[in-house]
Coordinates of C-alpha atoms in Angstrom, one line a residue:
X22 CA 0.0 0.0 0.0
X23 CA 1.6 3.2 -0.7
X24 CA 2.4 6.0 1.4
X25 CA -0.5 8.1 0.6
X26 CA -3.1 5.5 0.9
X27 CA -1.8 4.9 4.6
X28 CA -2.4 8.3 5.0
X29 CA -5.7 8.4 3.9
X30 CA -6.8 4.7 5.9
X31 CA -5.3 6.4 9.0
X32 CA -7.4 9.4 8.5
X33 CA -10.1 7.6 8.1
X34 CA -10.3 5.1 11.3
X35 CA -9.6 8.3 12.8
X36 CA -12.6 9.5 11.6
X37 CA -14.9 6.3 12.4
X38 CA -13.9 6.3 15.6
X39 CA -15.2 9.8 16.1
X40 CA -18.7 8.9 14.3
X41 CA -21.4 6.7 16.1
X42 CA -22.2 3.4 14.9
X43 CA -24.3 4.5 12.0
X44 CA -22.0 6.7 10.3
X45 CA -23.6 9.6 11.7
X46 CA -21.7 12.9 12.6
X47 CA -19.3 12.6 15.8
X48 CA -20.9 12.5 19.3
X49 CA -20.6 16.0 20.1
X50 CA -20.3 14.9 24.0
X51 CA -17.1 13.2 23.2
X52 CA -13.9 14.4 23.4
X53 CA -12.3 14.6 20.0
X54 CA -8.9 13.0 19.5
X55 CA -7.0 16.2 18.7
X56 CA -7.9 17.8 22.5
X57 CA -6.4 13.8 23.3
X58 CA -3.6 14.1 20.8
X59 CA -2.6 17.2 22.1
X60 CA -2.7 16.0 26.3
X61 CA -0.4 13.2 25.3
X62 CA 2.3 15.2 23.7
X63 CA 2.0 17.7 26.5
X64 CA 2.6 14.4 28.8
X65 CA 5.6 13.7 27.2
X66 CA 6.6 17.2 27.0
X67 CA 6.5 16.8 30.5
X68 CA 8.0 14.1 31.0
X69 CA 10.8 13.4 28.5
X70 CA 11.7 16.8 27.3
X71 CA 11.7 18.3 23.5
X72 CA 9.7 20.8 21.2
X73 CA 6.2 20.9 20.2
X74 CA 7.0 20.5 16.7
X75 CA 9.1 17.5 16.7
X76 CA 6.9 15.4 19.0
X77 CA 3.7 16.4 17.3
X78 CA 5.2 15.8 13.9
X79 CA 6.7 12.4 14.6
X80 CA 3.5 11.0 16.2
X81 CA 0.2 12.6 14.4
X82 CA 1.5 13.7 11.3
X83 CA -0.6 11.6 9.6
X84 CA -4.1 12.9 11.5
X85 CA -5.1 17.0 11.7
X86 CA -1.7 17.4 13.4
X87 CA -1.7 21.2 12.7
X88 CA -4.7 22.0 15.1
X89 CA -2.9 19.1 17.6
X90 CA 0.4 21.0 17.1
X91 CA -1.7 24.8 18.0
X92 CA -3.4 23.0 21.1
X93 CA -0.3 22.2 22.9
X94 CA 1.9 25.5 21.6
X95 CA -1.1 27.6 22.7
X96 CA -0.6 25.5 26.0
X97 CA 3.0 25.3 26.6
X98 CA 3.9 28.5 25.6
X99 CA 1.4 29.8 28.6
X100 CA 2.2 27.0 30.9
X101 CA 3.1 28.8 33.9
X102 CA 0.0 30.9 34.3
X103 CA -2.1 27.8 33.4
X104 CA -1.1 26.2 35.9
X105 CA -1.2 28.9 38.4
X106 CA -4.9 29.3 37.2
X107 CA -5.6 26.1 37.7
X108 CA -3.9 25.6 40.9
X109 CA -5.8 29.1 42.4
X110 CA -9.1 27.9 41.3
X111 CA -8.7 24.4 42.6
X112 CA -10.2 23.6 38.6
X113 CA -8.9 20.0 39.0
X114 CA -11.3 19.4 42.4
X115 CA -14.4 21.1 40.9
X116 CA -14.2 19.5 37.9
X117 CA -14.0 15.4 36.8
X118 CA -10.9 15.5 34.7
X119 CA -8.6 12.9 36.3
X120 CA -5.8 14.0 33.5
X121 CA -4.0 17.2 34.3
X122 CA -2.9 17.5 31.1
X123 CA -5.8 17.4 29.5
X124 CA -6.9 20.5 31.6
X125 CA -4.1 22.6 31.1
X126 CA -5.0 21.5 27.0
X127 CA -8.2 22.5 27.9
X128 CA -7.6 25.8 29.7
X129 CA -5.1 26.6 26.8
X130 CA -7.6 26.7 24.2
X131 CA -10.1 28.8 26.3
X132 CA -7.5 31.4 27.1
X133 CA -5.0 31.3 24.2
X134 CA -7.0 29.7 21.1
X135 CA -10.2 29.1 19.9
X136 CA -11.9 29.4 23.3
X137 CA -13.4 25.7 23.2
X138 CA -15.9 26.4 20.6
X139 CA -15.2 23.2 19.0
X140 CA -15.9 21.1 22.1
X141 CA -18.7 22.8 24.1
X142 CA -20.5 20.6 24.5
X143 CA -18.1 18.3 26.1
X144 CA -19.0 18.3 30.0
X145 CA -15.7 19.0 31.2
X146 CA -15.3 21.6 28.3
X147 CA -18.6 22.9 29.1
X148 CA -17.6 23.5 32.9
X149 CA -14.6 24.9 32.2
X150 CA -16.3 27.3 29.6
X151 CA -19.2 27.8 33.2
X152 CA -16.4 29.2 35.0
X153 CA -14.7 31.5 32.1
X154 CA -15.3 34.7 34.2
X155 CA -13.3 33.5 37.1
X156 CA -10.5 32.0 34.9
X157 CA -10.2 35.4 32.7
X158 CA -10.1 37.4 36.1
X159 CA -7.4 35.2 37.4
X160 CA -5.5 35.3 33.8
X161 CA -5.6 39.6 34.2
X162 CA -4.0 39.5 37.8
X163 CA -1.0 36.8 36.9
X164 CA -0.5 38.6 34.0
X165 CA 1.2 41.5 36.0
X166 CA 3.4 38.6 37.9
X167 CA 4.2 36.5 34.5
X168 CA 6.4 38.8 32.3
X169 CA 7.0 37.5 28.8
X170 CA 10.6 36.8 29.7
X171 CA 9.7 34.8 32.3
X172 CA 7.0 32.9 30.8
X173 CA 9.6 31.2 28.4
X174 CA 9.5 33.7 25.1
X175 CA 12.2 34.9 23.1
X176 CA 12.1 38.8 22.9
X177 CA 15.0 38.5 19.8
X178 CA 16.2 36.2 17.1
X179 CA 19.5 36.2 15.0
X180 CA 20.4 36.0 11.6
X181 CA 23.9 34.9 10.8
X182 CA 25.3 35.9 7.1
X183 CA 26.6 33.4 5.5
X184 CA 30.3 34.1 4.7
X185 CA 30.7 31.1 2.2
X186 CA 27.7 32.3 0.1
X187 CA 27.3 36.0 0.7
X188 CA 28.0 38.9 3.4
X189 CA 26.2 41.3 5.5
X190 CA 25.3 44.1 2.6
X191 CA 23.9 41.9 0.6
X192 CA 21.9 40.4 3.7
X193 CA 20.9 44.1 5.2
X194 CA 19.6 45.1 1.2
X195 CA 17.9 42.3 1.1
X196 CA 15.7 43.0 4.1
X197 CA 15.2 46.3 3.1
X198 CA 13.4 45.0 -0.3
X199 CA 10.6 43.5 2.2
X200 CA 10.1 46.6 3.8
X201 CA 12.5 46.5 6.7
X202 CA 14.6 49.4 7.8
X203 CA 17.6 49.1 9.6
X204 CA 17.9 51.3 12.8
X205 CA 21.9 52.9 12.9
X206 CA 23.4 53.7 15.9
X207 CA 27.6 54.8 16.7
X208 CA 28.8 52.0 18.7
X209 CA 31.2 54.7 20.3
X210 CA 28.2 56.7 21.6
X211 CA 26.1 53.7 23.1
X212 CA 26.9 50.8 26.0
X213 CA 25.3 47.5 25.9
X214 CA 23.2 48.0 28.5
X215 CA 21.7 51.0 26.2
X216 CA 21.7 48.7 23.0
X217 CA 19.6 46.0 25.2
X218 CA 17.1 49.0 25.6
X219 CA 17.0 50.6 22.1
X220 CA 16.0 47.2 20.8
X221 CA 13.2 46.5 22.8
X222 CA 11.6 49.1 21.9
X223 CA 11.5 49.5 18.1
X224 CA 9.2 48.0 16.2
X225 CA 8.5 44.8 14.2
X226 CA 9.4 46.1 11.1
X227 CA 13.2 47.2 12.1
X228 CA 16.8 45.8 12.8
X229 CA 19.7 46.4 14.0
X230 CA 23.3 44.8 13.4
X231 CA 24.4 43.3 16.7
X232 CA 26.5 44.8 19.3
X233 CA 29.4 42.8 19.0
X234 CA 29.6 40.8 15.9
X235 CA 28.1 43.9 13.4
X236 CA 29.8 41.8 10.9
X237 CA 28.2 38.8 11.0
X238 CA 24.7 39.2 12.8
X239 CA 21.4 40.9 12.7
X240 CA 19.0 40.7 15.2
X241 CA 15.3 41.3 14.7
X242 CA 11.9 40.4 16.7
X243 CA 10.7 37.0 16.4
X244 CA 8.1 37.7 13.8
X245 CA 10.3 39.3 11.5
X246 CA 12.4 35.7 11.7
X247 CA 9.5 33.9 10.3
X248 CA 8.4 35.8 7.6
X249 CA 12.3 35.9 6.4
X250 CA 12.6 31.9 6.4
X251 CA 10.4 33.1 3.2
X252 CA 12.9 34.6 1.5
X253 CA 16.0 33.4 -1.0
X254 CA 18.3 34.7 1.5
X255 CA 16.7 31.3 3.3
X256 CA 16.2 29.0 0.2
X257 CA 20.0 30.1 -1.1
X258 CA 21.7 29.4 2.1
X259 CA 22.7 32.8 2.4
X260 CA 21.7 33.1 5.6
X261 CA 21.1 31.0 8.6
X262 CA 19.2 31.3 11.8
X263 CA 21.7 30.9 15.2
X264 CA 21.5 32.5 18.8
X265 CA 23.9 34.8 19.6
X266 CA 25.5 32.7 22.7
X267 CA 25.8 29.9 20.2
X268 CA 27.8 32.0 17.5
X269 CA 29.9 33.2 20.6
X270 CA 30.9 29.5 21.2
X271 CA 32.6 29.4 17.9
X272 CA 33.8 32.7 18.6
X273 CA 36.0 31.6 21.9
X274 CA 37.1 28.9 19.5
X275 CA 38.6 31.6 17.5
X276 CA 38.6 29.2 14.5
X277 CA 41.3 30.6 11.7
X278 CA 42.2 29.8 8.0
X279 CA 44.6 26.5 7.6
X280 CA 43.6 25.3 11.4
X281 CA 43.0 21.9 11.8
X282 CA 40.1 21.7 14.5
X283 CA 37.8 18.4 15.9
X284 CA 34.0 19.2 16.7
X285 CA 33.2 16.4 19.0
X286 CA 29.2 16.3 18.8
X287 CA 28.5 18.1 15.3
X288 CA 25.1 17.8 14.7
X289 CA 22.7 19.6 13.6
X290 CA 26.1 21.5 12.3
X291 CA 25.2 25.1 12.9
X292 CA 28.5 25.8 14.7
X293 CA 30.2 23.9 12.6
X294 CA 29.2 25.9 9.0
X295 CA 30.2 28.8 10.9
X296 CA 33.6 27.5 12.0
X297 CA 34.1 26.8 8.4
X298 CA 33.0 30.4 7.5
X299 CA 35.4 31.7 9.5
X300 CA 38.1 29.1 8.0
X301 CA 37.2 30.3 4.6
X302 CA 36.8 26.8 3.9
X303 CA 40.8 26.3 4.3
X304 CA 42.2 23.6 6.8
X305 CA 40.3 20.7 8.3
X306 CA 37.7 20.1 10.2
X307 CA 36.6 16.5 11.7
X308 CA 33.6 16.5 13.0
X309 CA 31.9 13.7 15.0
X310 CA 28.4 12.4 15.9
X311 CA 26.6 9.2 17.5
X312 CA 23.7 9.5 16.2
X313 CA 23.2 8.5 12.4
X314 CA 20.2 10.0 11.4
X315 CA 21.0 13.5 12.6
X316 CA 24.3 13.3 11.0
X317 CA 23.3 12.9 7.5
X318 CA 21.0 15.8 8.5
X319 CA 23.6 17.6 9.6
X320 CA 25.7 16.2 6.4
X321 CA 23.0 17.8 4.1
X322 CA 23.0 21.1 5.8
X323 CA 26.8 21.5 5.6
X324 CA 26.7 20.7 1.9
X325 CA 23.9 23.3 1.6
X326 CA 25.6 26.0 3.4
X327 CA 28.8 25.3 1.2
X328 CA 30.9 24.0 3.5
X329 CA 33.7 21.8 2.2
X330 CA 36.2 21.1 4.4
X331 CA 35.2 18.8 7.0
X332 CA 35.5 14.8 7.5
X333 CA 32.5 13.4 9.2
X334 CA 32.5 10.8 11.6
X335 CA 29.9 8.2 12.5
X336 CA 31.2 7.4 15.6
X337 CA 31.3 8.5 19.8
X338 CA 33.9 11.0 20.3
X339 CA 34.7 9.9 24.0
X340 CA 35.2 6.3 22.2
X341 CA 37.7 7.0 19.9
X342 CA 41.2 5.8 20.2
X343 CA 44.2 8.3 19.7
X344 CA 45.9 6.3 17.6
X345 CA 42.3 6.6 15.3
X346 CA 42.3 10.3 15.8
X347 CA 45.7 11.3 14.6
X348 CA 45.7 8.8 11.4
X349 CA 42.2 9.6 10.1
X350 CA 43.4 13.6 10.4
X351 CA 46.5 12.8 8.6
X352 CA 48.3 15.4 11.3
X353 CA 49.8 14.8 15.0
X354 CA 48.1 17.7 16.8
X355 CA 44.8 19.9 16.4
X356 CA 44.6 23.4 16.8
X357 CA 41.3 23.5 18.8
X358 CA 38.4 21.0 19.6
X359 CA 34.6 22.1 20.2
X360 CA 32.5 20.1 23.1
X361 CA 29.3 20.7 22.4
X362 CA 27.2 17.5 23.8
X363 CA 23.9 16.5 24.3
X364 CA 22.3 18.8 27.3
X365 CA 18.9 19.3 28.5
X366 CA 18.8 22.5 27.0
X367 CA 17.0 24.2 29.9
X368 CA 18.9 27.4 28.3
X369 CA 16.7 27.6 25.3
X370 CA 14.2 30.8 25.8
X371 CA 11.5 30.4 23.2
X372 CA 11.3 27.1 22.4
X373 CA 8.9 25.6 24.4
X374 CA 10.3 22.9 26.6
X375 CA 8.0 20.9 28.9
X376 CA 9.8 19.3 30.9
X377 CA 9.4 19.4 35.0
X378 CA 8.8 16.1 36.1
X379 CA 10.6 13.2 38.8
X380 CA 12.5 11.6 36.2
X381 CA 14.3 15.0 35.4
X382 CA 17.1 14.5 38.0
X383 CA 17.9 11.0 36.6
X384 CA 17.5 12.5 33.3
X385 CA 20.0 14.9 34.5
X386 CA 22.6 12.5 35.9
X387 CA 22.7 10.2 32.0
X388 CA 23.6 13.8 30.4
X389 CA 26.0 14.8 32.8
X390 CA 27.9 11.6 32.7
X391 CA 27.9 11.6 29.5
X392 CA 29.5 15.1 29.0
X393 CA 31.9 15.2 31.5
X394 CA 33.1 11.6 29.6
X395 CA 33.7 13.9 26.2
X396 CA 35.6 16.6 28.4
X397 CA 37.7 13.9 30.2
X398 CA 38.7 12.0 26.9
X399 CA 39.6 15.6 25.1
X400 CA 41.4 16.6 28.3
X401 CA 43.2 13.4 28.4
X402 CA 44.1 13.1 24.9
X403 CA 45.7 16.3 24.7
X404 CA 46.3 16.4 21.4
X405 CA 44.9 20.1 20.5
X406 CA 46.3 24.0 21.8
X407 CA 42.6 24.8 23.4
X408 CA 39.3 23.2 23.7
X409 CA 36.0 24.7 24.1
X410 CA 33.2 23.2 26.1
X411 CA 29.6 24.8 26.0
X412 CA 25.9 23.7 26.7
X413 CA 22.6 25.8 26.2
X414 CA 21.9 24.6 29.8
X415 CA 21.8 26.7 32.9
X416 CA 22.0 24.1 35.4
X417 CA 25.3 24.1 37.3
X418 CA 25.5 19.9 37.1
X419 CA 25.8 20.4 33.1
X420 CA 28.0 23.6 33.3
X421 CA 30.5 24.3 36.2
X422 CA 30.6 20.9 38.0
X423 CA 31.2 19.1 34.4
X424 CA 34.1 21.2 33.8
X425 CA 35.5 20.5 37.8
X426 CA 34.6 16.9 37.3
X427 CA 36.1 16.4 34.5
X428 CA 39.8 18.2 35.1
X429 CA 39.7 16.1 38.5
X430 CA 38.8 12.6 36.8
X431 CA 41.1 13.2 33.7
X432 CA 44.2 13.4 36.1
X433 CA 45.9 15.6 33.7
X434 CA 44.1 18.8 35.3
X435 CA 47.9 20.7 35.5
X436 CA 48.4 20.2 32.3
X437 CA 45.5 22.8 31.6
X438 CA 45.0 26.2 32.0
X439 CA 41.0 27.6 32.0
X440 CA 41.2 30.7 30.6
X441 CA 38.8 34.3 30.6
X442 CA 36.4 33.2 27.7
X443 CA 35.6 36.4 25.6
X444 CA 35.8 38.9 29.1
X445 CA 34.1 41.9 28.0
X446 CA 31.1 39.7 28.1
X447 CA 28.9 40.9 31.2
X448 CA 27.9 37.9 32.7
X449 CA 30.3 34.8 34.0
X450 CA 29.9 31.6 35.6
X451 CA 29.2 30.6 39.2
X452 CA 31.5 32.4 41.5
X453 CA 31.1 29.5 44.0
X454 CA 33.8 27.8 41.9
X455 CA 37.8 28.8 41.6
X456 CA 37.5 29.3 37.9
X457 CA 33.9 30.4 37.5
X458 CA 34.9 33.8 36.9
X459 CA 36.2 32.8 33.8
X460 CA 34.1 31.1 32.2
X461 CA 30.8 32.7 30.2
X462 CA 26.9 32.5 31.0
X463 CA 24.3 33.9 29.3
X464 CA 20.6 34.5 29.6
X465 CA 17.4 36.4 28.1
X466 CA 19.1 39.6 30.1
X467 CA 21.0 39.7 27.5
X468 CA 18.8 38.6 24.4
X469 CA 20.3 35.2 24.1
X470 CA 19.3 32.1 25.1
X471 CA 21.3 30.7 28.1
X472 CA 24.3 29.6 27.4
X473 CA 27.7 28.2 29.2
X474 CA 31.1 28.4 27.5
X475 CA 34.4 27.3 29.3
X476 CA 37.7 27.4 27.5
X477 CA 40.9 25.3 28.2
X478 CA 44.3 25.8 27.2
X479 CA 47.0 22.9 27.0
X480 CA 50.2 23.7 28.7
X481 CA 51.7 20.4 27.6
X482 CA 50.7 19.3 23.7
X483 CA 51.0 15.3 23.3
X484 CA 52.3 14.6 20.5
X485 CA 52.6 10.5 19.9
X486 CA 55.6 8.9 18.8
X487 CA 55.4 6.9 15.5
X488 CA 54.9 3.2 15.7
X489 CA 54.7 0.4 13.6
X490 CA 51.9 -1.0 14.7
X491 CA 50.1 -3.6 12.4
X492 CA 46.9 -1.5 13.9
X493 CA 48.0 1.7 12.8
X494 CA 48.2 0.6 9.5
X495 CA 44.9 -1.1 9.2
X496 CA 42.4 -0.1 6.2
X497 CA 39.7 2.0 6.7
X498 CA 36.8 1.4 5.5
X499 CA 33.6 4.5 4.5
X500 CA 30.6 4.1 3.8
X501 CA 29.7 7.1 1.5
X502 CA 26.2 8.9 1.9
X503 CA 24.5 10.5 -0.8
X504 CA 23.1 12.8 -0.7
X505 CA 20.5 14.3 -3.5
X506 CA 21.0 18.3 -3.7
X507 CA 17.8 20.4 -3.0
X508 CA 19.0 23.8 -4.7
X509 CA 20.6 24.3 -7.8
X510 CA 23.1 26.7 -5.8
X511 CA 24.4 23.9 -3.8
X512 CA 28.0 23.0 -4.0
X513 CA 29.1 19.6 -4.9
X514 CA 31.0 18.4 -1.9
X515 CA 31.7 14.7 -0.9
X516 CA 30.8 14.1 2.7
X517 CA 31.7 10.5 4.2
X518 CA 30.0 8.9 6.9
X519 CA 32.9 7.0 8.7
X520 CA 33.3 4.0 11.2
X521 CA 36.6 2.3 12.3
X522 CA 36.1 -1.2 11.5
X523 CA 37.0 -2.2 15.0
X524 CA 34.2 0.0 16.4
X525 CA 31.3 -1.7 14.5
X526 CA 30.4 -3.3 17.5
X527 CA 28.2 -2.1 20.2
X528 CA 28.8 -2.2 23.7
X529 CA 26.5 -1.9 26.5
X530 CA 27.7 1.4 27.4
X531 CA 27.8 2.4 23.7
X532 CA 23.9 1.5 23.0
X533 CA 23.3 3.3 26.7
X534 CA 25.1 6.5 25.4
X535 CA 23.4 6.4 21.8
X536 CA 20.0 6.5 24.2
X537 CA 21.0 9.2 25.6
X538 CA 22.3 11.2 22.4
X539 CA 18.3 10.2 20.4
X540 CA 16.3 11.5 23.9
X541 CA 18.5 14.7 23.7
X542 CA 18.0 14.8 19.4
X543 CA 16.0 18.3 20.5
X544 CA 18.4 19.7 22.6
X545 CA 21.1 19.4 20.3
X546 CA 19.4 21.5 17.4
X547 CA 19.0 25.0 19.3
X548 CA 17.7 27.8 16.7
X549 CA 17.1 24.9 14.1
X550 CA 14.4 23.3 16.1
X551 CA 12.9 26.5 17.9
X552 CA 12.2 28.0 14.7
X553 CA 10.9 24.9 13.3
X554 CA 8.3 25.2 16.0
X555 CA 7.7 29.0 15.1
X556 CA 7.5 28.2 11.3
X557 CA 4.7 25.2 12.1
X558 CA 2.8 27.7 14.4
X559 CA 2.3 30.0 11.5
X560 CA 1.0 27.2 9.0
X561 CA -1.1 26.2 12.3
X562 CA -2.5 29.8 12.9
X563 CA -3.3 29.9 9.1
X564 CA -5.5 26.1 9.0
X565 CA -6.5 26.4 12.5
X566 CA -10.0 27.6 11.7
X567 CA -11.2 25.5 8.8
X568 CA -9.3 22.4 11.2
X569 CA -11.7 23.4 14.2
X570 CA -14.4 22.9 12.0
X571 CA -13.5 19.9 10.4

C-alpha cells in the first residue's frame, strides 16, 4: 500500500472512531482526538523533554496534526499561568478531569485559542467554559506577575550571514526590499546595557546589526524571523538562523584559516558551517556524531551552506582511540576542539520545553555523565592547543561541576590552564567555583538564550611517537552517503560517513550513550528546532479555523 493510501486509511479510522455506529456525525459529547492528541504530547513534553513540533510531527503527522500542534503551543507557551490558574481555582477538584494535562489542553484553548468552541459541548469543556469569568479574572492579575521573559519567550532572534555564500550588505539590502529598515546607531556613543534597551523598543518592522559581531549578525523580533525563512536569503543558504550565545561558542574557539580543529558532537552543524565560514573553507575540520540520522542531516546542511572542508565521523567522540584520531586527520596535533554535547537545554528561551517532572534529575545525571566523559577523553588526549566546552543549559550539574569533574577525573588537570572566555562579556559563571569567573553564561538579560562556555588551554601538547603497529596501518573502510541536492546553488561536496572497523560493535555502554544522544535529538538542534516550532505555528495559525471545524 503506498504511502498516501496509509495516509488516507489512518485518517479515516480516525474519523470512524469519532462517528457513532451508524456513520452519523461525531458524538458532540465526546472528546475529539485532537484535544487527546494534544494532552499526550503535552505528557511527554513533560515528562521526557523536546519541542512541540518535533513530537507532534513524529507521532500525528498523519491525523489533523496542525490544530494538535496549535493546542499544545497555545498551551505550553502559557504554561506557567495555566497552571497557576488552575492551581488558584482548585479547577482540578471542581471539575472530573482525572488528567492534568488534559486540563491545562483545555484551559489553553479557552484562554489562548479558539476558546473551546469546537468542544462545548463536552462536559468538562462545558464547565470549564461555566467558570470562564473567574479563569479570565485570574489570567488579568498573573499577567502582571508573569512577564514574557519569564513565561519562556524569546524577545529577539539572530540572523547569521553566510560568509561562504554571501555577506552582511547583501543580507541588510535584502531585508530592506521587504520593507524592513535598519535602525543605525555609533557603537562609540552607546553601551550594551543601552543597545539592550534601544531594541526593545523599536518596532517589528526594524533591525539592527548586533552589538558585537556587526559583521556577521542581525537581530530582529521574532516575527520578523519567520516571515524571512520566506525569502531566497533562506532557500539560497545565504543566511542562517543561530543565537547569539551559540555564534559566541565558535567565537571563543577563535577558529582561523589553515587550522585543523575536531567538533566532538556536530550535529545539527550550525556551529560547525560557521567554524568553516570563519576558515574560509581552508584547513580541516573533523567532525563527529553518535547518532546516524541527525548526522546525515547535519551532512546535508553542511553541503547546503557550502561547507567543504570537514571529514564526518559516525562514531562517539569519548570512544575514539588516539591512535584513530591522529591517522584519520593525517596530522599529529589539532589546533582546537569544540565540546558541544547533548544537554537538557533548559537554556533555550523560546522554544517551548516541557519538561518538570521526577524523572528530570535522573534524566540529569545520564547527560551529565555523558558530557563530563567527552571533556575527560579531550582533556586526556591532549592532542589540540585549546578546547571549548559549552551547553545551552543553565544548570550548574551540566556547566561548572562538568568542567571541575572532568579536570579532577582526567588526572591531567595541571596540564591545563582555564582561561577568561571572551571577558568583555557581562555575565560569567558561578562564583562558588575557583574558575567560574572565567568562564561565560548567558541568559534572556541579554537577548540570548542561556548559554555556558568554558575554554581550556594545553600547557603540555602530546604529540605520539610513530609506531609500527600492524593496527595503525589497518584499512579503513567508509561508507559514503548521498546525498540528493535540494537547490541548484548547492556546491558539490563529498561528505563521508565514517566508522573504524574495530568499532562496528556495540557495547552496553555504547547503546546506553546512543539513548541518551536520540532522547537529547532536540536539545542538540537550538535555533534549528525552535524555529521549526515558530514556522509550524504560522501554518497552524493559518488552518487552525477551517481544522476546528473539520
Amino acid at each position: 500500500m503506498g504511502f498516501k493510501k496509509k495516509v488516507v486509511r489512518r485518517q479515516v479510522i480516525e474519523i470512524v472512531k469519532e462517528s457513532g455506529k451508524n456513520g452519523s456525525a461525531r458524538d458532540p459529547t465526546l472528546m475529539p482526538n485532537t484535544f487527546k492528541f494534544a494532552a499526550e504530547a503535552l505528557k511527554t513534553m513533560s515528562e521526557r523533554g523536546g519541542s512541540a513540533g518535533s513530537i507532534v510531527v513524529s507521532r500525528y503527522k498523519s491525523y489533523n496534526y496542525k490544530l494538535i500542534f496549535a493546542l499544545v503551543m497555545n498551551t505550553a507557551k502559557n504554561i506557567k499561568i495555566i497552571k497557576k490558574i488552575i492551581h488558584n481555582l482548585k479547577i482540578a477538584n471542581e471539575i472530573n478531569e482525572p488528567n492534568p494535562f488534559m486540563l491545562e489542553i483545555l484551559v489553553g484553548d479557552l484562554l489562548f485559542g479558539k476558546g473551546l468552541k469546537s468542544v462545548q459541548q463536552n462536559p468538562v469543556a462545558a464547565a470549564i467554559i461555566n467558570i470562564k469569568d473567574a479563569i479570565i479574572k485570574e489570567q488579568a492579575g498573573l499577567e502582571k506577575e508573569f512577564s514574557q521573559d519569564d513565561n519562556g519567550q524569546s524577545v529577539a532572534k539572530y540572523i547569521r550571514a553566510n560568509n561562504l555564500k554571501s555577506d552582511m550588505n547583501h543580507v541588510i539590502s535584502q531585508l530592506k526590499t521587504i520593507g524592513l529598515t535598519q535602525l543605525e546607531y555609533s557603537k562609540d556613543k552607546i553601551k550594551f546595557k543601552k543597545f539592550i534597551n534601544k531594541f526593545k523598543s523599536i518596532e517589528d518592522d526594524k533591525f539592527m546589526v548586533d552589538f558585537h559581531f556587526p559583521n556577521d549578525l542581525i537581530i530582529v523580533k521574532p516575527g520578523v524571523a519567520a516571515k524571512i525563512k520566506k525569502l531566497d536569503l533562506i532557500r539560497k543558504n545565504k543566511v542562517t538562523l543561530q543565537d547569539k550565545a551559540s555564534y559566541m561558542a565558535v567565537e571563543a574557539l577563535d577558529p582561523q584559516p589553515a587550522q585543523k580543529i575536531i567538533d566532538a558532537c556536530f550535529a545539527p552543524g550550525c556551529k560547525t558551517s560557521l567554524i568553516a565560514a570563519k576558515m574560509k573553507n581552508k584547513g580541516k575540520i573533523l567532525a563527529y556524531d553518535i547518532n546516524k540520522k541527525r548526522l546525515v542531516d547535519a551532512i546535508r546542511f553542511l553541503k547546503q551552506q557550502g561547507v567543504t572542508c570537514v571529514r564526518t565521523e559516525l562514531q562517539d567522540f569519548s570512544k575514539v582511540k588516539l591512535r584513530r584520531l591522529h591517522k584519520v586527520a593525517e596530522v599529529e596535533t589539532f589546533d582546537s576542539i569544540l565540546i558541544d554535547p547533548s544537554c537538557s537545554g533548559s537554556g533555550i528561551t523560546s522554544r517551548v520545553d516541557y519538561k518538570k517532572s521526577d524523572k528530570e534529575a535522573g534524566r540529569l545525571k545520564k547527560l551529565q555523565a555523558f558530557q563530563i566523559s567527552l571533556l575527560k577523553h579531550a582533556l586526556q588526549a591532549r592532542v589540540s592547543k585549546t578546547i571549548v566546552y559549552c551547553t545551552c543549559s543553565t544548570s550548574i550539574e551540566e556547566n561548572e561541576q562538568v568542567v571541575e569533574m572532568a579536570l579532577k577525573e582526567s588526572g591531567v588537570g595541571d596540564k591545563w590552564d582555564i582561561v577568561d572566555v571572551l571577558p568583555y562579556w557581562p555575565q560569567r559563571g558561578d562564583s562558588n567555583y575557583e574558575f567560574g569567573e572565567k568562564c561565560l553564561r548567558s541568559s534572556s538579560e541579554w537577548l540570548t538564550n542561556g548559554f555556558f562556555i568554558a575554554k581550556f588551554v594545553c600547557k603540555d601538547i602530546h604529540v605520539p611517537p610513530k609506531t609500527d603497529d600492524p593496527k595503525d596501518n589497518k584499512e579503513r573502510r567508509s561508507k559514503k552517503v548521498k546525498l540528493e541536492p535540494k537547490h541548484e546553488d548547492e556546491q558539490d561536496t563529498d561528505q563521508e560517513v565514517s566508522m573504524d572497523d574495530d568499532d562496528e560493535g556495540a557495547s552496553d555502554e555504547d547503546n546506553e550513550t546512543a539513548e541518551i544522544e536520540e532522547e537529547d535529538d532536540d536539545d542538540e538542534d537550538d535555533d534549528e528546532e525552535e524555529d521549526d516550532d515558530e514556522e509550524e505555528e504560522e501554518e497552524a495559525e493559518d488552518d487552525e479555523e477551517d481544522d476546528a471545524s473539520s
